mmCIF file of C-alpha atoms and ligand atoms in Angstrom:
data_model
loop_
_atom_site.group_PDB
_atom_site.id
_atom_site.type_symbol
_atom_site.label_atom_id
_atom_site.label_comp_id
_atom_site.label_asym_id
_atom_site.label_seq_id
_atom_site.Cartn_x
_atom_site.Cartn_y
_atom_site.Cartn_z
ATOM 1 C CA MET A 25 13.420 -54.933 -22.376
ATOM 2 C CA ASN A 26 11.073 -52.007 -22.963
ATOM 3 C CA GLN A 27 11.442 -48.930 -20.812
ATOM 4 C CA ASP A 28 8.968 -46.132 -21.291
ATOM 5 C CA LEU A 29 9.597 -42.595 -20.101
ATOM 6 C CA ARG A 30 7.137 -39.729 -19.931
ATOM 7 C CA ILE A 31 7.673 -36.118 -20.755
ATOM 8 C CA ASP A 32 5.546 -34.043 -18.464
ATOM 9 C CA LEU A 33 3.992 -31.092 -20.296
ATOM 10 C CA GLY A 34 0.419 -30.952 -18.971
ATOM 11 C CA GLU A 35 -2.067 -31.695 -21.749
ATOM 12 C CA ARG A 36 0.837 -32.043 -24.220
ATOM 13 C CA SER A 37 2.529 -34.829 -22.180
ATOM 14 C CA TYR A 38 3.550 -37.971 -24.035
ATOM 15 C CA ALA A 39 5.396 -41.253 -23.758
ATOM 16 C CA ILE A 40 8.908 -41.945 -25.013
ATOM 17 C CA CYS A 41 8.954 -45.684 -25.739
ATOM 18 C CA ILE A 42 12.416 -47.251 -25.766
ATOM 19 C CA GLY A 43 13.148 -50.889 -26.524
ATOM 20 C CA SER A 44 13.885 -53.626 -29.029
ATOM 21 C CA GLY A 45 11.291 -54.845 -31.504
ATOM 22 C CA LEU A 46 8.891 -51.984 -30.806
ATOM 23 C CA LEU A 47 7.800 -51.452 -34.409
ATOM 24 C CA GLY A 48 6.177 -54.884 -34.551
ATOM 25 C CA GLN A 49 4.446 -54.800 -31.149
ATOM 26 C CA ALA A 50 0.771 -53.800 -31.029
ATOM 27 C CA SER A 51 1.223 -52.178 -27.596
ATOM 28 C CA THR A 52 3.635 -49.637 -29.117
ATOM 29 C CA TRP A 53 0.821 -48.096 -31.128
ATOM 30 C CA ALA A 54 -2.102 -48.550 -28.723
ATOM 31 C CA GLY A 55 -3.900 -45.354 -27.780
ATOM 32 C CA LEU A 56 -2.540 -43.203 -30.622
ATOM 33 C CA PRO A 57 -5.116 -41.114 -32.515
ATOM 34 C CA THR A 58 -7.103 -42.986 -35.168
ATOM 35 C CA SER A 59 -8.184 -41.343 -38.435
ATOM 36 C CA ALA A 60 -9.201 -42.096 -41.990
ATOM 37 C CA GLN A 61 -5.854 -41.017 -43.414
ATOM 38 C CA ALA A 62 -2.296 -41.034 -42.175
ATOM 39 C CA LEU A 63 0.862 -39.906 -43.943
ATOM 40 C CA LEU A 64 4.020 -41.890 -43.252
ATOM 41 C CA VAL A 65 6.963 -39.674 -44.173
ATOM 42 C CA SER A 66 10.479 -41.021 -44.505
ATOM 43 C CA ASN A 67 13.389 -40.649 -46.884
ATOM 44 C CA THR A 68 14.887 -42.655 -49.714
ATOM 45 C CA THR A 69 17.338 -44.434 -47.370
ATOM 46 C CA VAL A 70 15.123 -45.287 -44.408
ATOM 47 C CA ALA A 71 11.826 -46.055 -46.171
ATOM 48 C CA PRO A 72 13.095 -49.237 -47.898
ATOM 49 C CA LEU A 73 14.336 -50.497 -44.514
ATOM 50 C CA TYR A 74 11.434 -49.830 -42.179
ATOM 51 C CA ALA A 75 8.389 -48.228 -43.882
ATOM 52 C CA ASP A 76 6.649 -51.544 -44.622
ATOM 53 C CA ALA A 77 6.872 -52.622 -40.988
ATOM 54 C CA VAL A 78 5.501 -49.289 -39.789
ATOM 55 C CA ALA A 79 2.711 -49.239 -42.392
ATOM 56 C CA ARG A 80 1.642 -52.737 -41.281
ATOM 57 C CA ALA A 81 1.557 -51.622 -37.652
ATOM 58 C CA LEU A 82 -0.545 -48.580 -38.563
ATOM 59 C CA ALA A 83 -3.210 -50.521 -40.475
ATOM 60 C CA PRO A 84 -5.501 -50.931 -37.419
ATOM 61 C CA LEU A 85 -5.369 -47.168 -36.740
ATOM 62 C CA HIS A 86 -6.094 -45.734 -40.197
ATOM 63 C CA THR A 87 -8.195 -46.630 -43.234
ATOM 64 C CA GLU A 88 -5.463 -45.425 -45.574
ATOM 65 C CA VAL A 89 -1.742 -45.062 -44.848
ATOM 66 C CA LEU A 90 -0.223 -42.787 -47.503
ATOM 67 C CA ARG A 91 3.532 -42.726 -47.947
ATOM 68 C CA LEU A 92 6.019 -40.039 -48.901
ATOM 69 C CA GLU A 93 9.776 -40.472 -49.451
ATOM 70 C CA LEU A 94 11.758 -37.253 -49.254
ATOM 71 C CA PRO A 95 15.307 -36.911 -50.578
ATOM 72 C CA ASP A 96 17.930 -37.819 -47.990
ATOM 73 C CA GLY A 97 20.224 -35.334 -46.273
ATOM 74 C CA GLU A 98 20.606 -32.123 -44.317
ATOM 75 C CA ALA A 99 20.812 -30.185 -47.584
ATOM 76 C CA HIS A 100 17.134 -31.116 -48.154
ATOM 77 C CA LYS A 101 15.909 -29.794 -44.807
ATOM 78 C CA ASN A 102 14.400 -26.847 -46.625
ATOM 79 C CA TRP A 103 11.331 -25.153 -48.106
ATOM 80 C CA GLU A 104 11.298 -27.426 -51.108
ATOM 81 C CA SER A 105 10.878 -30.602 -49.044
ATOM 82 C CA LEU A 106 8.265 -28.894 -46.898
ATOM 83 C CA GLN A 107 6.395 -27.842 -50.029
ATOM 84 C CA THR A 108 6.437 -31.466 -51.258
ATOM 85 C CA LEU A 109 4.923 -32.496 -47.942
ATOM 86 C CA PHE A 110 2.141 -29.904 -48.140
ATOM 87 C CA ASP A 111 1.519 -30.710 -51.821
ATOM 88 C CA THR A 112 1.026 -34.373 -50.911
ATOM 89 C CA LEU A 113 -1.280 -33.641 -47.986
ATOM 90 C CA LEU A 114 -3.472 -31.338 -50.068
ATOM 91 C CA ALA A 115 -3.459 -33.442 -53.234
ATOM 92 C CA LYS A 116 -4.595 -36.474 -51.221
ATOM 93 C CA GLY A 117 -7.354 -34.504 -49.479
ATOM 94 C CA CYS A 118 -5.901 -34.944 -46.006
ATOM 95 C CA ASP A 119 -7.998 -33.250 -43.327
ATOM 96 C CA ARG A 120 -7.125 -31.905 -39.892
ATOM 97 C CA ASN A 121 -7.460 -35.370 -38.303
ATOM 98 C CA THR A 122 -4.748 -36.802 -40.535
ATOM 99 C CA VAL A 123 -1.841 -38.111 -38.458
ATOM 100 C CA LEU A 124 1.733 -37.592 -39.693
ATOM 101 C CA TYR A 125 4.415 -40.152 -38.850
ATOM 102 C CA ALA A 126 8.087 -39.160 -39.058
ATOM 103 C CA LEU A 127 10.219 -42.231 -39.766
ATOM 104 C CA GLY A 128 13.932 -41.413 -39.918
ATOM 105 C CA GLY A 129 16.625 -39.280 -38.370
ATOM 106 C CA GLY A 130 16.489 -35.729 -37.109
ATOM 107 C CA VAL A 131 16.134 -34.245 -40.585
ATOM 108 C CA VAL A 132 12.883 -36.083 -41.311
ATOM 109 C CA GLY A 133 11.688 -35.616 -37.712
ATOM 110 C CA ASP A 134 12.289 -31.858 -37.648
ATOM 111 C CA MET A 135 10.629 -31.333 -41.045
ATOM 112 C CA VAL A 136 7.594 -33.527 -40.402
ATOM 113 C CA GLY A 137 7.111 -31.909 -37.007
ATOM 114 C CA PHE A 138 7.145 -28.464 -38.603
ATOM 115 C CA ALA A 139 4.724 -29.578 -41.326
ATOM 116 C CA ALA A 140 2.418 -31.017 -38.630
ATOM 117 C CA ALA A 141 2.555 -27.708 -36.731
ATOM 118 C CA CYS A 142 1.543 -25.765 -39.852
ATOM 119 C CA TYR A 143 -0.824 -27.993 -41.831
ATOM 120 C CA MET A 144 -4.355 -26.756 -41.202
ATOM 121 C CA ARG A 145 -2.864 -24.964 -38.165
ATOM 122 C CA GLY A 146 -1.843 -28.214 -36.522
ATOM 123 C CA VAL A 147 -2.355 -31.961 -36.987
ATOM 124 C CA PRO A 148 -1.121 -34.780 -34.722
ATOM 125 C CA PHE A 149 2.271 -36.328 -35.383
ATOM 126 C CA VAL A 150 4.346 -39.211 -34.061
ATOM 127 C CA GLN A 151 8.142 -39.481 -34.003
ATOM 128 C CA ILE A 152 9.743 -42.798 -34.997
ATOM 129 C CA PRO A 153 13.455 -41.917 -34.766
ATOM 130 C CA THR A 154 15.884 -44.314 -36.464
ATOM 131 C CA THR A 155 19.253 -42.651 -35.784
ATOM 132 C CA LEU A 156 21.034 -42.576 -32.439
ATOM 133 C CA LEU A 157 21.034 -38.786 -32.598
ATOM 134 C CA ALA A 158 17.288 -38.651 -33.161
ATOM 135 C CA GLN A 159 16.567 -41.215 -30.422
ATOM 136 C CA VAL A 160 18.623 -39.396 -27.784
ATOM 137 C CA ASP A 161 17.767 -35.834 -28.743
ATOM 138 C CA SER A 162 15.914 -34.514 -31.761
ATOM 139 C CA SER A 163 12.713 -36.573 -31.541
ATOM 140 C CA VAL A 164 12.097 -35.494 -27.938
ATOM 141 C CA GLY A 165 10.967 -32.046 -26.862
ATOM 142 C CA GLY A 166 9.053 -30.584 -29.782
ATOM 143 C CA LYS A 167 11.638 -28.419 -31.548
ATOM 144 C CA THR A 168 10.793 -28.532 -35.258
ATOM 145 C CA ALA A 169 12.409 -26.589 -38.079
ATOM 146 C CA ILE A 170 13.923 -26.265 -41.512
ATOM 147 C CA ASN A 171 17.214 -24.554 -42.354
ATOM 148 C CA HIS A 172 17.637 -21.211 -44.098
ATOM 149 C CA PRO A 173 20.779 -20.678 -46.195
ATOM 150 C CA LEU A 174 21.775 -17.993 -43.685
ATOM 151 C CA GLY A 175 21.237 -20.080 -40.569
ATOM 152 C CA LYS A 176 20.532 -23.482 -39.132
ATOM 153 C CA ASN A 177 16.964 -24.328 -37.988
ATOM 154 C CA MET A 178 15.934 -20.690 -38.414
ATOM 155 C CA ILE A 179 12.348 -21.338 -39.532
ATOM 156 C CA GLY A 180 10.364 -23.538 -37.189
ATOM 157 C CA ALA A 181 7.977 -24.006 -34.290
ATOM 158 C CA PHE A 182 7.691 -25.638 -30.895
ATOM 159 C CA TYR A 183 5.229 -28.463 -31.511
ATOM 160 C CA GLN A 184 5.105 -31.662 -29.483
ATOM 161 C CA PRO A 185 4.601 -35.143 -30.945
ATOM 162 C CA ARG A 186 1.941 -37.489 -29.547
ATOM 163 C CA ARG A 187 4.514 -40.207 -28.880
ATOM 164 C CA VAL A 188 8.180 -40.983 -29.506
ATOM 165 C CA ILE A 189 8.945 -44.576 -30.498
ATOM 166 C CA CYS A 190 12.640 -45.497 -30.216
ATOM 167 C CA ASP A 191 13.051 -49.003 -31.583
ATOM 168 C CA LEU A 192 16.672 -49.814 -30.751
ATOM 169 C CA ASP A 193 16.753 -52.510 -33.444
ATOM 170 C CA THR A 194 16.586 -49.857 -36.161
ATOM 171 C CA LEU A 195 19.994 -48.585 -35.034
ATOM 172 C CA LYS A 196 21.666 -51.756 -36.304
ATOM 173 C CA THR A 197 21.637 -50.482 -39.899
ATOM 174 C CA LEU A 198 23.093 -47.058 -39.068
ATOM 175 C CA PRO A 199 26.463 -46.288 -40.735
ATOM 176 C CA ASP A 200 29.437 -45.833 -38.358
ATOM 177 C CA ARG A 201 29.864 -42.146 -39.124
ATOM 178 C CA GLU A 202 26.222 -41.497 -38.138
ATOM 179 C CA TRP A 203 26.751 -43.569 -35.008
ATOM 180 C CA SER A 204 29.583 -41.318 -33.859
ATOM 181 C CA ALA A 205 27.488 -38.257 -34.680
ATOM 182 C CA GLY A 206 24.781 -39.572 -32.351
ATOM 183 C CA LEU A 207 27.311 -40.169 -29.573
ATOM 184 C CA ALA A 208 28.097 -36.444 -29.595
ATOM 185 C CA GLU A 209 24.579 -35.684 -28.335
ATOM 186 C CA VAL A 210 24.840 -38.493 -25.750
ATOM 187 C CA ILE A 211 28.139 -37.088 -24.433
ATOM 188 C CA LYS A 212 26.609 -33.597 -24.316
ATOM 189 C CA TYR A 213 24.309 -34.494 -21.419
ATOM 190 C CA GLY A 214 27.203 -35.366 -19.078
ATOM 191 C CA PRO A 215 29.111 -32.081 -18.800
ATOM 192 C CA ILE A 216 25.949 -29.944 -18.687
ATOM 193 C CA ALA A 217 23.800 -31.940 -16.304
ATOM 194 C CA ASP A 218 25.025 -35.283 -15.007
ATOM 195 C CA LEU A 219 28.628 -36.056 -14.052
ATOM 196 C CA THR A 220 27.684 -39.617 -13.070
ATOM 197 C CA PHE A 221 26.455 -40.159 -16.614
ATOM 198 C CA LEU A 222 29.692 -38.647 -17.972
ATOM 199 C CA ASP A 223 31.684 -41.123 -15.843
ATOM 200 C CA TRP A 224 29.494 -43.950 -17.140
ATOM 201 C CA ILE A 225 29.992 -42.903 -20.783
ATOM 202 C CA GLU A 226 33.771 -42.783 -20.268
ATOM 203 C CA SER A 227 33.784 -46.260 -18.743
ATOM 204 C CA ASN A 228 31.543 -47.624 -21.477
ATOM 205 C CA ILE A 229 32.777 -45.801 -24.573
ATOM 206 C CA ASP A 230 34.225 -49.001 -26.078
ATOM 207 C CA ALA A 231 30.938 -50.847 -25.501
ATOM 208 C CA LEU A 232 29.046 -47.922 -27.024
ATOM 209 C CA MET A 233 31.354 -47.883 -30.054
ATOM 210 C CA ARG A 234 30.663 -51.580 -30.666
ATOM 211 C CA ARG A 235 26.916 -50.937 -30.109
ATOM 212 C CA ASP A 236 26.595 -53.276 -27.153
ATOM 213 C CA THR A 237 22.833 -53.737 -26.670
ATOM 214 C CA GLN A 238 22.705 -52.987 -22.958
ATOM 215 C CA ALA A 239 25.050 -50.024 -23.137
ATOM 216 C CA VAL A 240 23.059 -48.506 -25.999
ATOM 217 C CA ALA A 241 19.752 -49.031 -24.183
ATOM 218 C CA HIS A 242 21.130 -47.268 -21.087
ATOM 219 C CA ALA A 243 22.578 -44.387 -23.140
ATOM 220 C CA VAL A 244 19.289 -43.780 -24.957
ATOM 221 C CA HIS A 245 17.240 -44.075 -21.790
ATOM 222 C CA ARG A 246 19.418 -41.776 -19.657
ATOM 223 C CA SER A 247 19.752 -39.202 -22.454
ATOM 224 C CA CYS A 248 15.984 -39.076 -22.969
ATOM 225 C CA ALA A 249 15.395 -38.883 -19.215
ATOM 226 C CA ILE A 250 17.689 -35.864 -18.884
ATOM 227 C CA LYS A 251 16.142 -34.197 -21.905
ATOM 228 C CA ALA A 252 12.596 -34.869 -20.671
ATOM 229 C CA GLU A 253 13.478 -33.364 -17.280
ATOM 230 C CA VAL A 254 14.935 -30.191 -18.849
ATOM 231 C CA VAL A 255 12.130 -29.729 -21.400
ATOM 232 C CA GLY A 256 9.517 -30.426 -18.704
ATOM 233 C CA GLN A 257 10.879 -27.401 -16.819
ATOM 234 C CA ASP A 258 11.345 -25.077 -19.804
ATOM 235 C CA GLU A 259 9.510 -26.218 -22.921
ATOM 236 C CA ARG A 260 10.047 -23.056 -24.982
ATOM 237 C CA GLU A 261 13.637 -22.312 -23.976
ATOM 238 C CA SER A 262 13.034 -19.257 -21.811
ATOM 239 C CA ASN A 263 16.196 -20.152 -19.913
ATOM 240 C CA LEU A 264 17.186 -23.667 -18.733
ATOM 241 C CA ARG A 265 16.585 -25.502 -22.045
ATOM 242 C CA ALA A 266 19.363 -23.480 -23.681
ATOM 243 C CA ILE A 267 21.912 -25.714 -21.906
ATOM 244 C CA LEU A 268 20.974 -28.477 -24.368
ATOM 245 C CA ASN A 269 22.706 -26.318 -26.957
ATOM 246 C CA PHE A 270 26.167 -26.985 -25.499
ATOM 247 C CA GLY A 271 28.572 -27.087 -28.463
ATOM 248 C CA HIS A 272 25.848 -25.998 -30.870
ATOM 249 C CA THR A 273 26.803 -22.314 -31.283
ATOM 250 C CA PHE A 274 30.228 -23.197 -32.676
ATOM 251 C CA GLY A 275 28.731 -26.310 -34.280
ATOM 252 C CA HIS A 276 26.022 -24.470 -36.208
ATOM 253 C CA ALA A 277 28.688 -22.057 -37.519
ATOM 254 C CA ILE A 278 30.680 -25.045 -38.818
ATOM 255 C CA GLU A 279 27.596 -26.551 -40.488
ATOM 256 C CA ALA A 280 26.470 -23.305 -42.119
ATOM 257 C CA GLY A 281 30.027 -22.155 -42.926
ATOM 258 C CA LEU A 282 30.962 -25.354 -44.753
ATOM 259 C CA GLY A 283 27.501 -25.731 -46.334
ATOM 260 C CA PHE A 284 24.800 -27.895 -44.727
ATOM 261 C CA GLY A 285 25.599 -31.598 -45.004
ATOM 262 C CA THR A 286 29.396 -31.278 -45.353
ATOM 263 C CA TRP A 287 29.977 -32.069 -41.688
ATOM 264 C CA LEU A 288 27.234 -34.039 -39.951
ATOM 265 C CA HIS A 289 25.337 -32.163 -37.262
ATOM 266 C CA GLY A 290 26.734 -34.454 -34.544
ATOM 267 C CA GLU A 291 30.292 -34.006 -35.820
ATOM 268 C CA ALA A 292 29.919 -30.236 -35.676
ATOM 269 C CA VAL A 293 28.445 -30.465 -32.164
ATOM 270 C CA GLY A 294 31.284 -32.742 -31.012
ATOM 271 C CA CYS A 295 33.910 -30.299 -32.193
ATOM 272 C CA GLY A 296 31.759 -27.386 -30.962
ATOM 273 C CA MET A 297 31.836 -28.876 -27.451
ATOM 274 C CA VAL A 298 35.648 -28.848 -27.537
ATOM 275 C CA MET A 299 35.586 -25.184 -28.576
ATOM 276 C CA ALA A 300 32.970 -24.226 -25.961
ATOM 277 C CA SER A 301 34.976 -26.038 -23.258
ATOM 278 C CA GLU A 302 38.127 -24.213 -24.312
ATOM 279 C CA LEU A 303 36.249 -20.906 -24.061
ATOM 280 C CA SER A 304 34.927 -21.925 -20.616
ATOM 281 C CA CYS A 305 38.495 -22.643 -19.509
ATOM 282 C CA ARG A 306 39.821 -19.317 -20.794
ATOM 283 C CA LEU A 307 37.032 -17.604 -18.863
ATOM 284 C CA GLU A 308 38.226 -19.532 -15.779
ATOM 285 C CA LEU A 309 34.902 -21.333 -15.387
ATOM 286 C CA VAL A 310 36.409 -24.791 -15.608
ATOM 287 C CA GLU A 311 39.887 -26.293 -15.104
ATOM 288 C CA ARG A 312 41.999 -27.393 -18.067
ATOM 289 C CA PRO A 313 42.032 -31.100 -17.059
ATOM 290 C CA PHE A 314 38.246 -31.173 -17.572
ATOM 291 C CA VAL A 315 38.636 -29.751 -21.102
ATOM 292 C CA GLU A 316 41.267 -32.389 -21.845
ATOM 293 C CA ARG A 317 39.057 -35.151 -20.394
ATOM 294 C CA LEU A 318 36.096 -34.134 -22.532
ATOM 295 C CA THR A 319 38.252 -33.741 -25.653
ATOM 296 C CA ARG A 320 39.655 -37.264 -25.182
ATOM 297 C CA LEU A 321 36.150 -38.708 -24.880
ATOM 298 C CA ILE A 322 34.927 -36.888 -27.980
ATOM 299 C CA ALA A 323 37.926 -38.207 -29.944
ATOM 300 C CA LYS A 324 37.273 -41.755 -28.671
ATOM 301 C CA ALA A 325 33.716 -41.461 -29.970
ATOM 302 C CA GLY A 326 35.208 -41.043 -33.454
ATOM 303 C CA LEU A 327 34.396 -37.345 -33.714
ATOM 304 C CA PRO A 328 36.543 -34.473 -35.003
ATOM 305 C CA ILE A 329 38.132 -32.359 -32.264
ATOM 306 C CA ARG A 330 39.640 -29.661 -34.522
ATOM 307 C CA GLY A 331 37.365 -27.209 -36.331
ATOM 308 C CA PRO A 332 37.607 -26.366 -40.035
ATOM 309 C CA ARG A 333 39.619 -23.239 -40.881
ATOM 310 C CA LEU A 334 36.754 -20.932 -41.827
ATOM 311 C CA GLY A 335 38.482 -17.967 -40.192
ATOM 312 C CA ALA A 336 37.341 -16.271 -37.000
ATOM 313 C CA HIS A 337 35.455 -13.598 -38.943
ATOM 314 C CA ASP A 338 33.242 -16.216 -40.648
ATOM 315 C CA TYR A 339 32.639 -18.115 -37.433
ATOM 316 C CA LEU A 340 31.572 -14.922 -35.678
ATOM 317 C CA ALA A 341 29.302 -13.888 -38.558
ATOM 318 C CA HIS A 342 27.489 -17.242 -38.475
ATOM 319 C CA MET A 343 27.251 -17.248 -34.690
ATOM 320 C CA ARG A 344 25.642 -13.802 -34.653
ATOM 321 C CA VAL A 345 22.509 -15.299 -36.270
ATOM 322 C CA ASP A 346 22.323 -18.050 -33.613
ATOM 323 C CA LYS A 347 18.918 -18.064 -31.912
ATOM 324 C CA LYS A 348 20.488 -17.439 -28.497
ATOM 325 C CA ALA A 349 22.076 -14.177 -29.669
ATOM 326 C CA GLN A 350 20.600 -11.027 -28.143
ATOM 327 C CA ALA A 351 20.960 -7.574 -29.756
ATOM 328 C CA GLY A 352 23.846 -8.859 -31.880
ATOM 329 C CA GLN A 353 25.729 -10.309 -28.878
ATOM 330 C CA ILE A 354 26.546 -13.989 -29.232
ATOM 331 C CA ARG A 355 25.694 -16.096 -26.163
ATOM 332 C CA PHE A 356 27.393 -19.422 -25.528
ATOM 333 C CA VAL A 357 26.527 -22.433 -23.423
ATOM 334 C CA LEU A 358 29.621 -22.791 -21.259
ATOM 335 C CA ILE A 359 30.722 -25.286 -18.635
ATOM 336 C CA ASP A 360 30.532 -23.605 -15.253
ATOM 337 C CA GLY A 361 32.278 -26.368 -13.321
ATOM 338 C CA PRO A 362 31.933 -30.064 -14.180
ATOM 339 C CA GLY A 363 28.276 -31.066 -14.574
ATOM 340 C CA ARG A 364 26.961 -27.473 -14.637
ATOM 341 C CA ALA A 365 26.245 -25.168 -17.580
ATOM 342 C CA VAL A 366 25.726 -21.440 -17.893
ATOM 343 C CA VAL A 367 24.657 -19.266 -20.845
ATOM 344 C CA ARG A 368 26.636 -16.057 -21.300
ATOM 345 C CA GLY A 369 28.494 -13.822 -23.746
ATOM 346 C CA ALA A 370 32.234 -13.436 -24.264
ATOM 347 C CA ASP A 371 34.447 -10.821 -25.922
ATOM 348 C CA ASP A 372 34.843 -11.301 -29.680
ATOM 349 C CA SER A 373 38.626 -11.139 -29.288
ATOM 350 C CA LEU A 374 38.648 -14.012 -26.795
ATOM 351 C CA VAL A 375 36.280 -16.049 -28.974
ATOM 352 C CA SER A 376 38.548 -15.391 -31.974
ATOM 353 C CA ASP A 377 41.550 -16.649 -29.989
ATOM 354 C CA VAL A 378 39.660 -19.822 -29.129
ATOM 355 C CA ILE A 379 38.720 -20.344 -32.780
ATOM 356 C CA GLU A 380 42.336 -19.898 -33.873
ATOM 357 C CA ALA A 381 43.512 -22.317 -31.184
ATOM 358 C CA CYS A 382 40.884 -24.976 -31.953
ATOM 359 C CA CYS A 383 40.966 -25.036 -35.777
ATOM 360 C CA ALA A 384 43.133 -27.331 -37.863
HETATM 361 P P1 NAD B 406 19.710 -37.474 -40.564
HETATM 362 O O1 NAD B 406 18.285 -37.367 -40.296
HETATM 363 O O2 NAD B 406 20.258 -36.826 -41.788
HETATM 364 O O3 NAD B 406 20.094 -39.015 -40.577
HETATM 365 C C1 NAD B 406 21.427 -39.377 -40.798
HETATM 366 C C2 NAD B 406 21.585 -40.359 -41.967
HETATM 367 O O4 NAD B 406 21.256 -41.664 -41.533
HETATM 368 C C3 NAD B 406 20.688 -40.083 -43.159
HETATM 369 O O5 NAD B 406 21.380 -40.386 -44.332
HETATM 370 C C4 NAD B 406 19.551 -41.064 -42.955
HETATM 371 O O6 NAD B 406 18.876 -41.395 -44.149
HETATM 372 C C5 NAD B 406 20.286 -42.247 -42.398
HETATM 373 N N1 NAD B 406 19.500 -43.135 -41.558
HETATM 374 C C6 NAD B 406 18.558 -42.796 -40.649
HETATM 375 N N2 NAD B 406 18.184 -43.875 -39.969
HETATM 376 C C7 NAD B 406 18.876 -44.927 -40.476
HETATM 377 C C8 NAD B 406 18.925 -46.293 -40.159
HETATM 378 N N3 NAD B 406 18.241 -46.817 -39.138
HETATM 379 N N4 NAD B 406 19.723 -47.097 -40.891
HETATM 380 C C9 NAD B 406 20.489 -46.572 -41.907
HETATM 381 N N5 NAD B 406 20.505 -45.279 -42.218
HETATM 382 C C10 NAD B 406 19.705 -44.459 -41.502
HETATM 383 O O7 NAD B 406 20.580 -36.898 -39.340
HETATM 384 P P2 NAD B 406 20.438 -37.020 -37.756
HETATM 385 O O8 NAD B 406 21.804 -37.025 -37.247
HETATM 386 O O9 NAD B 406 19.505 -38.072 -37.353
HETATM 387 O O10 NAD B 406 19.739 -35.636 -37.361
HETATM 388 C C11 NAD B 406 20.373 -34.419 -37.575
HETATM 389 C C12 NAD B 406 19.322 -33.336 -37.631
HETATM 390 O O11 NAD B 406 18.642 -33.271 -36.372
HETATM 391 C C13 NAD B 406 19.891 -31.966 -37.878
HETATM 392 O O12 NAD B 406 19.134 -31.330 -38.874
HETATM 393 C C14 NAD B 406 19.724 -31.253 -36.548
HETATM 394 O O13 NAD B 406 19.548 -29.888 -36.691
HETATM 395 C C15 NAD B 406 18.521 -31.911 -36.007
HETATM 396 N N6 NAD B 406 18.411 -31.837 -34.542
HETATM 397 C C16 NAD B 406 17.248 -31.430 -34.028
HETATM 398 C C17 NAD B 406 17.083 -31.402 -32.666
HETATM 399 C C18 NAD B 406 15.764 -31.015 -32.070
HETATM 400 O O14 NAD B 406 15.684 -30.835 -30.867
HETATM 401 N N7 NAD B 406 14.720 -30.917 -32.864
HETATM 402 C C19 NAD B 406 18.128 -31.802 -31.820
HETATM 403 C C20 NAD B 406 19.323 -32.236 -32.398
HETATM 404 C C21 NAD B 406 19.461 -32.256 -33.777
HETATM 405 N N1 LIG B 407 18.569 -30.062 -29.013
HETATM 406 C C1 LIG B 407 18.325 -28.905 -28.227
HETATM 407 C C2 LIG B 407 16.953 -28.814 -27.693
HETATM 408 O O1 LIG B 407 16.112 -29.654 -27.942
HETATM 409 O O2 LIG B 407 16.653 -27.884 -27.009
#
């Protein structure tokens, strides 16, 4: 069952292909740009699993398909990996028609997208996400970046791919911990935008945890549809798109505070959603039973619901460099009634209380 979606961005519109067996189907790749050279970028974990299949599929589109394997992990989402990418492109004489393919999770996707935005001021790229998190979130919408030691995703660009290819079969090899991390971004869409979807996730959390084919297909499809709708309205995050950052302000502080790669991004977002809900409740935006409901679901998805004890001062320091902050004031995505989100500030003392209450 293949179900394509479209993200509507004028001349930068593109298809999000979702289904089983997509890598091996000629129709998946039809209509993508052709060129003499292509660079297929993956990492040391994903390349041995899927790079041969992708390279075979790309043969009709390019005379030469070059390959690059980056080191695996969030800790490598940095200048050094980007430099390796540029070194390869230049050493191999790649020109501005060269197409980049990002095969992997959000780390590879974000880095390859940023390299594509910069190389010769912009070359085409295609996202082939292989984690649940990347299929439901990071591959869609054109946010690309690397981390800086002082902040998550601080150096980057908005740059849209030409297509997103979500082959659900690739998810079968994903470790359980990464699976739960991906579920955090699936759950995120419910409280901010779609209560019916939140109800569905609650009813189907056991099926999702055992990776039931139909449940997974629906979760990926609905998540991408919500994201495409939001990004279609606000590509560069002038306002609405910020709601997709629910749980991320606290989450990014956890990731940076512990050192990138200690907690997975999805784990930090899961716990961050608990903290943001608690803050919403203390600001009387949402009732406590909703916070408890969401916390239960996040726990059932195998995610941490208590933050690490970094201390309120450290959390606040990391959150002040969040991209939503304005003039030093931290802004949070909060739940403004079930199914609705709002972006606003809160007093440091209240935020500190929430951190103390939510950390183990
Ligand atoms: P990841 O890319 O590190 O992948 C997780 C792990 O799974 C890695 O070890 C990877 O090698 C492995 N893996 C990937 N696919 C596999 C497969 N099919 N089988 C077995 N192993 C596989 O992490 P992620 O969770 O995919 O992405 C997290 C990143 O995405 C973070 O850097 C985050 O900032 C970013 N992100 C970006 C956006 C965006 O809009 N651009 C949105 C959300 C998250
Ligand atoms: N993951 C947040 C966004 O794409 O805006």
